[in-house]
Amino acid sequence: MPASRPGPNLSRIATSLGVSVATVSNALSGKGRVSGQLVERIREHAAELGYVPSQAGRALRTGRSGVLGLVLPDIANPLFPKIAQAIEFAASAAGYGVLIADSRGDVAAQTEAINRLVERGVDGMVVIPRRATRISSAACPVAVIDTPSTPGNTVAADHWQGGHEIAGHLAGLGHRHILIIGNNQESNVQNDRAGGIRSGMRPGMHSETLWIDRLEQENGSGCPLGLAEKVRQGFTAFAALSDLQALRALTELQQAGINIPTDVSVTGFDDLIWSPVVTPSLTTVRMDMDRIAGIAVSALVDTIRTSSIREGVLVTAEIERVAMQLIVRQSSGPANPAPKTSEMENM
Amino acid sequence: MPASRPGPNLSRIATSLGVSVATVSNALSGKGRVSGQLVERIREHAAELGYVPSQAGRALRTGRSGVLGLVLPDIANPLFPKIAQAIEFAASAAGYGVLIADSRGDVAAQTEAINRLVERGVDGMVVIPRRATRISSAACPVAVIDTPSTPGNTVAADHWQGGHEIAGHLAGLGHRHILIIGNNQESNVQNDRAGGIRSGMRPGMHSETLWIDRLEQENGSGCPLGLAEKVRQGFTAFAALSDLQALRALTELQQAGINIPTDVSVTGFDDLIWSPVVTPSLTTVRMDMDRIAGIAVSALVDTIRTSSIREGVLVTAEIERVAMQLIVRQSSGPANPAPKTSEMENM
DNA sequence: TCACTCTGATTAATCGTTTAATCAAAGTGA
DNA sequence: TCACTTTGATTAAACGATTAATCAGAGTGA
């Protein structure tokens, strides 16, 4: 006994109006040849009955599920809420649902998550890849959101340019010695951000990069970063490659009695939820996730519509990099003209 | 021209083995009467061909989509990654996919998001309601994760008990004047947490509650909370109702030159991603999201399996509250015996 | 009047799976 | 041997939507 859905279906509407199901289908989809008058009557009656097309029936017939997959291999990423929200919004506007798949960390699990989505019959998927993993083409179109320098990337924030903005901002405030604080050297995103910062530095400026995960491998997770020492060495600006690391730097410096922004400046990336409300509020650079998601989803949907067969394609979009926007808040200020010591003056 | 899926289907397996599709279906599902020998042969051949059942076909026939909806009316919630991860994991283990729906904030959008999910044919859904909204029963079973005191709640962390733990911890450290910092007085969760803290205080202790959104309505979003003044008034412990507010308090106090934990203590709720890495690391209380999600999903799935009709039921679970766990870190310490002033000594 | 096109509808097949109903053959007990 | 159950398989009918193919009738031009 097939469980009958509660709502009306095409044939109920059809018999109720004395026409055939095909006509009803055509009228509602606007595809076949139906007189305007009848279209009107059918539409009205369908609305009256609260007709909702069965996704299952449609999917079975058309081979399209109307669902996109969203793969977030690093779901603990604090950017996740924004990403998921933006993707869901864009997909929903295009008439698609969003099925999520998380692969807790490792790469094998990422592949497995992708397979789960394919088995559920998604028409395409958006993947935010973990670090430098390659997407072995799945059995459906795939849009990748990573960073423009990654091969196969569909669309992403211009992390490099974001770094450039940060560097320009700090240079303009008179900072000469910048400590870049990143988490993971394998990350394409973080590398681009760091590269952008370095490329934006003016002559006479100097930078050094601190990778946290390397430090933690030696000293244990959550270890101090030794930033007070860096201040003594003459660094006046700490440019973190994510707001999470910026926050870590900010609190460590504050705890050491170093005032921000009068003694040193701290900047981040991403404009995460806490950035506006910490004291001092965080100068950072924001990506236009709505725009990125919009581009990714519409490129994906276009590909789905045109590629008649269900094949594994890497989707490309016309715009593949979206500018990041500098948000100046209180954590950055003029470089302190009298650094506590000046070990670097001769560099 | 119906787009034929790439993979093999039941009938391909059937003809290839010279049996009927029904037999193949029975063999794979273990339902009908098929000889053990044939079952073995069919299973082998199916695996060999890489057979993946069509969700669409199955959904159409059974009326079940094998998909659960996840409604997060407040998707910007920093807890979201953990929740989504846990729900997806539990659902996936039970053979279900997870379709997300976000309703950016307002309540009408929440209803709309729920409808979207129903239209997509979800078999049931998990709702983390926004504040005090009631779930007008949808056309499918609904599990609610909020707080045990909310009517209709399926399962949730025992926020009250979590507050109790915090209060006990602070009392043990000798704190007598506690400032509770919450965001929104309408939130059932925050109210329970605050109630738990108050109920856990020992005789002679005193608390006051600061609601941030009320303060921000007057002074603008992101305004200072005036915590230095509170320290002067004699408060030695700041118990935030979420790590986000704890972080806000922590940085504001640090910026004012108040040392944590030697001068005052700060505690939070939720153990969010930054809590272990800020300086000082945050004492907080953690909810067992995996357990909660597991209970919610299995209760939901049970209800789906038993309720033959697609009806709107509020799911109940045997265990409806899951204990929270106190995580003691560096942001809490013994009460400073010599508060800067002592306006409260006569309270 | 005939051949032809155009319009507005219907018929019927199909997507892939599940499952109730049926059936043939074999086994069982009297 | 006959009636009856059990076993192991098949048949066929759904589920709900889409769409190619068909068809009746009206209009049209020669």
XYZ file of C-alpha atoms in Angstrom, chain B:
347
model
C 12.936 12.226 -23.155
C 13.358 11.235 -19.550
C 16.990 11.715 -18.581
C 18.188 8.234 -17.793
C 20.396 8.033 -14.781
C 23.871 6.764 -15.387
C 23.973 3.859 -12.946
C 22.272 0.501 -13.199
C 18.756 0.055 -11.891
C 16.826 -2.887 -10.579
C 15.656 -4.051 -13.953
C 19.169 -4.026 -15.390
C 20.278 -6.281 -12.574
C 17.186 -8.406 -13.021
C 17.541 -9.020 -16.736
C 21.245 -9.489 -16.385
C 20.628 -12.308 -13.918
C 17.533 -13.619 -15.610
C 15.208 -12.964 -12.691
C 12.394 -10.506 -12.083
C 12.811 -7.029 -10.670
C 10.623 -7.931 -7.726
C 13.011 -10.652 -6.745
C 15.957 -8.309 -6.945
C 14.134 -5.756 -4.849
C 13.230 -8.396 -2.300
C 16.721 -9.772 -2.201
C 18.291 -6.393 -1.597
C 15.790 -5.295 0.997
C 15.543 -8.729 2.615
C 11.784 -8.552 2.653
C 10.027 -11.073 0.465
C 10.814 -14.751 0.066
C 14.020 -15.376 -1.805
C 16.326 -18.345 -1.419
C 19.537 -17.602 0.397
C 21.544 -18.683 -2.580
C 19.856 -16.261 -4.936
C 20.062 -13.454 -2.417
C 23.777 -13.955 -2.350
C 24.092 -13.915 -6.113
C 21.968 -10.801 -6.459
C 23.791 -8.920 -3.737
C 27.108 -9.735 -5.295
C 26.070 -8.704 -8.736
C 24.514 -5.490 -7.505
C 27.680 -4.552 -5.670
C 29.714 -5.440 -8.721
C 27.668 -3.131 -10.900
C 27.811 -0.413 -8.277
C 24.072 -0.309 -7.930
C 22.692 2.715 -6.077
C 18.945 2.748 -5.451
C 17.125 5.726 -6.882
C 15.852 7.871 -4.068
C 13.303 9.365 -6.394
C 11.784 6.054 -7.360
C 11.733 4.872 -3.807
C 10.315 8.150 -2.535
C 7.567 8.114 -5.102
C 6.544 4.621 -4.222
C 6.869 4.753 -0.459
C 5.914 8.352 0.130
C 9.058 8.754 2.203
C 11.935 10.891 1.035
C 14.584 9.770 3.465
C 15.374 13.381 4.190
C 15.074 15.369 7.388
C 14.808 19.126 7.538
C 16.888 21.278 9.831
C 15.442 24.655 10.647
C 17.710 27.201 12.221
C 15.825 30.425 12.476
C 18.886 32.103 13.855
C 21.532 30.689 11.636
C 24.079 33.316 12.583
C 24.166 31.614 15.951
C 27.797 30.692 16.537
C 26.671 27.340 17.864
C 25.380 26.501 14.423
C 28.413 24.620 13.169
C 28.281 22.246 16.103
C 24.551 21.749 15.809
C 24.562 21.178 12.089
C 27.483 18.836 12.346
C 25.876 16.794 15.093
C 22.491 16.589 13.398
C 23.988 15.693 10.070
C 26.073 12.996 11.689
C 23.162 11.447 13.541
C 20.848 11.658 10.551
C 23.407 10.222 8.237
C 23.955 7.312 10.606
C 20.223 6.658 10.524
C 20.220 6.728 6.742
C 18.752 10.167 6.342
C 19.923 13.250 4.513
C 19.635 16.718 5.974
C 18.070 19.616 4.141
C 18.736 22.979 5.719
C 16.424 25.917 5.870
C 17.320 29.242 7.259
C 14.884 31.956 8.037
C 16.830 35.117 8.419
C 15.520 36.202 11.720
C 11.880 36.940 11.746
C 9.102 34.571 12.651
C 7.167 34.772 9.400
C 10.288 33.656 7.594
C 10.571 30.754 9.994
C 7.146 29.538 8.980
C 8.025 30.048 5.355
C 11.222 28.052 5.775
C 9.280 25.224 7.355
C 6.874 25.225 4.437
C 9.729 25.082 1.965
C 10.953 21.967 3.682
C 7.532 20.362 3.684
C 7.160 21.086 -0.018
C 10.429 19.327 -0.608
C 8.899 16.328 1.073
C 10.988 15.957 4.191
C 9.862 13.091 6.398
C 10.350 15.100 9.542
C 12.310 17.996 10.873
C 14.453 19.260 13.682
C 13.759 22.816 14.706
C 15.916 24.985 16.890
C 13.367 27.704 17.476
C 14.157 31.348 17.613
C 13.539 32.668 21.074
C 10.074 31.987 22.264
C 8.376 31.145 19.007
C 5.901 28.315 18.919
C 6.051 25.774 16.163
C 2.694 25.748 14.480
C 2.579 22.079 13.734
C 3.775 21.429 10.223
C 2.653 18.594 7.988
C 5.255 16.232 9.392
C 6.750 15.137 12.699
C 8.804 17.847 14.348
C 11.507 17.543 16.981
C 12.277 20.699 18.894
C 15.607 21.450 20.512
C 15.337 24.407 22.816
C 15.370 24.026 26.571
C 13.574 21.581 28.862
C 11.278 24.250 30.263
C 9.847 25.100 26.850
C 6.535 23.361 26.243
C 6.837 20.991 23.313
C 10.578 20.635 23.693
C 11.836 17.257 22.566
C 15.317 17.208 24.004
C 17.846 19.831 24.966
C 20.794 20.595 27.141
C 19.903 21.164 30.765
C 20.695 24.836 30.709
C 19.380 25.302 34.216
C 21.760 22.709 35.576
C 24.558 24.299 33.566
C 23.873 27.557 35.347
C 23.854 25.705 38.624
C 27.326 24.337 37.871
C 28.640 27.786 37.115
C 27.213 29.209 40.322
C 28.667 26.352 42.349
C 32.051 26.857 40.765
C 32.075 30.583 41.457
C 30.760 30.118 44.988
C 33.527 27.627 45.669
C 36.047 30.225 44.597
C 34.655 32.638 47.152
C 32.738 34.960 44.867
C 29.809 36.703 46.467
C 28.737 39.328 43.960
C 27.946 37.972 40.526
C 26.928 39.934 37.496
C 24.948 37.829 35.045
C 25.333 39.066 31.475
C 22.729 38.010 28.981
C 21.735 39.106 25.558
C 18.032 38.763 25.350
C 15.454 38.438 28.054
C 12.986 36.749 25.703
C 15.234 33.755 25.174
C 14.058 30.678 27.014
C 17.559 29.309 26.944
C 19.137 32.386 28.471
C 16.429 32.640 31.089
C 16.975 29.064 32.144
C 20.696 29.590 32.343
C 20.250 32.700 34.447
C 17.721 30.928 36.660
C 20.139 28.086 37.146
C 22.871 30.440 38.210
C 20.633 32.167 40.710
C 19.385 28.886 42.097
C 22.930 27.687 42.598
C 24.026 30.617 44.662
C 24.700 30.059 48.341
C 23.293 32.148 51.183
C 24.961 35.525 51.354
C 25.556 35.685 47.628
C 24.028 38.335 45.454
C 23.466 38.713 41.743
C 22.325 41.269 39.264
C 21.463 40.728 35.596
C 22.527 42.853 32.664
C 20.631 42.412 29.400
C 22.755 43.607 26.525
C 20.104 44.161 23.904
C 18.256 46.494 26.214
C 21.452 48.452 26.787
C 22.093 48.544 23.052
C 18.636 49.864 22.327
C 19.598 52.921 24.307
C 23.265 53.292 23.499
C 23.592 51.718 20.103
C 24.859 48.357 18.999
C 28.349 47.452 20.166
C 28.278 49.954 23.013
C 30.461 49.443 26.104
C 28.811 47.487 28.884
C 30.286 49.627 31.649
C 31.812 46.660 33.388
C 34.690 48.592 34.993
C 32.066 50.492 36.939
C 30.533 47.197 37.996
C 33.907 46.072 39.284
C 34.111 49.235 41.328
C 30.697 48.424 42.714
C 32.094 45.188 44.060
C 31.241 42.533 41.512
C 34.033 39.977 41.337
C 32.512 37.514 38.912
C 30.918 38.013 35.510
C 28.825 35.080 34.403
C 27.854 35.514 30.788
C 24.997 33.455 29.385
C 26.940 32.706 26.219
C 30.594 32.644 25.272
C 29.974 35.475 22.861
C 28.939 37.728 25.703
C 31.724 36.333 27.855
C 34.207 37.323 25.199
C 32.731 40.766 25.016
C 33.031 41.113 28.765
C 36.511 39.651 28.861
C 37.942 42.054 26.315
C 36.181 45.061 27.771
C 37.574 44.298 31.218
C 41.053 43.645 29.861
C 41.031 46.887 27.951
C 40.117 48.687 31.155
C 43.248 47.281 32.729
C 41.438 44.779 34.905
C 43.236 41.485 35.144
C 41.459 38.191 34.693
C 41.345 36.086 36.763
C 43.334 37.806 39.482
C 41.033 40.839 39.740
C 37.759 39.319 38.572
C 36.504 36.083 37.037
C 34.615 35.645 33.771
C 32.634 32.593 32.714
C 30.606 31.715 29.666
C 28.352 29.081 28.139
C 28.652 26.772 25.119
C 32.406 26.283 24.733
C 32.523 27.959 21.359
C 35.473 27.687 19.058
C 37.473 30.570 20.466
C 36.989 29.732 24.119
C 40.084 27.564 24.506
C 42.400 29.898 22.589
C 41.738 33.332 24.000
C 43.917 34.590 26.819
C 42.970 33.787 29.474
C 41.144 30.744 28.144
C 37.516 30.773 29.063
C 35.881 28.816 31.847
C 32.593 27.701 30.405
C 29.975 24.990 30.316
C 29.598 22.687 27.368
C 26.593 20.936 25.985
C 26.857 17.459 24.573
C 25.516 18.321 21.165
C 26.264 14.902 19.735
C 24.165 13.251 22.366
C 21.343 15.738 22.027
C 21.316 15.417 18.263
C 21.414 11.652 18.557
C 18.408 11.596 20.853
C 16.467 14.096 18.771
C 17.109 12.308 15.511
C 16.377 8.850 16.799
C 13.146 10.007 18.419
C 12.212 11.708 15.202
C 13.026 8.674 13.114
C 11.043 6.433 15.446
C 8.041 8.677 15.115
C 8.369 8.707 11.354
C 8.538 4.929 11.265
C 5.521 4.374 13.463
C 3.194 7.138 12.360
C 1.941 5.720 9.102
C 0.317 8.899 7.935
C 2.144 12.087 7.263
C 0.911 14.100 10.168
C 2.147 16.979 12.241
C 3.266 15.589 15.581
C 5.544 17.060 18.183
C 8.065 14.337 18.843
C 8.869 13.326 22.387
C 11.940 11.514 23.637
C 12.546 9.507 26.755
C 15.431 11.656 27.819
C 14.545 15.271 27.468
C 17.414 16.931 29.241
C 21.103 16.284 28.797
C 23.539 17.412 31.451
C 26.017 20.159 30.685
C 29.636 19.820 31.631
C 31.672 22.455 33.419
C 34.968 23.214 31.715
C 37.269 25.032 34.104
C 39.958 27.054 32.380
C 41.932 30.142 33.233
C 39.346 32.902 33.254
C 37.996 31.995 36.669
C 39.937 32.079 39.906
C 39.629 32.803 43.602
C 37.684 35.933 44.449
C 39.937 38.861 45.049
C 39.750 39.349 48.816
C 40.420 43.076 48.493
C 38.017 44.505 45.960
C 38.949 47.956 44.750
C 35.984 49.483 46.533
C 33.317 47.883 48.588
C 30.045 49.630 47.959
C 28.287 46.352 48.385
C 29.598 45.290 51.726
C 26.363 46.284 53.365
C 24.105 44.416 50.976
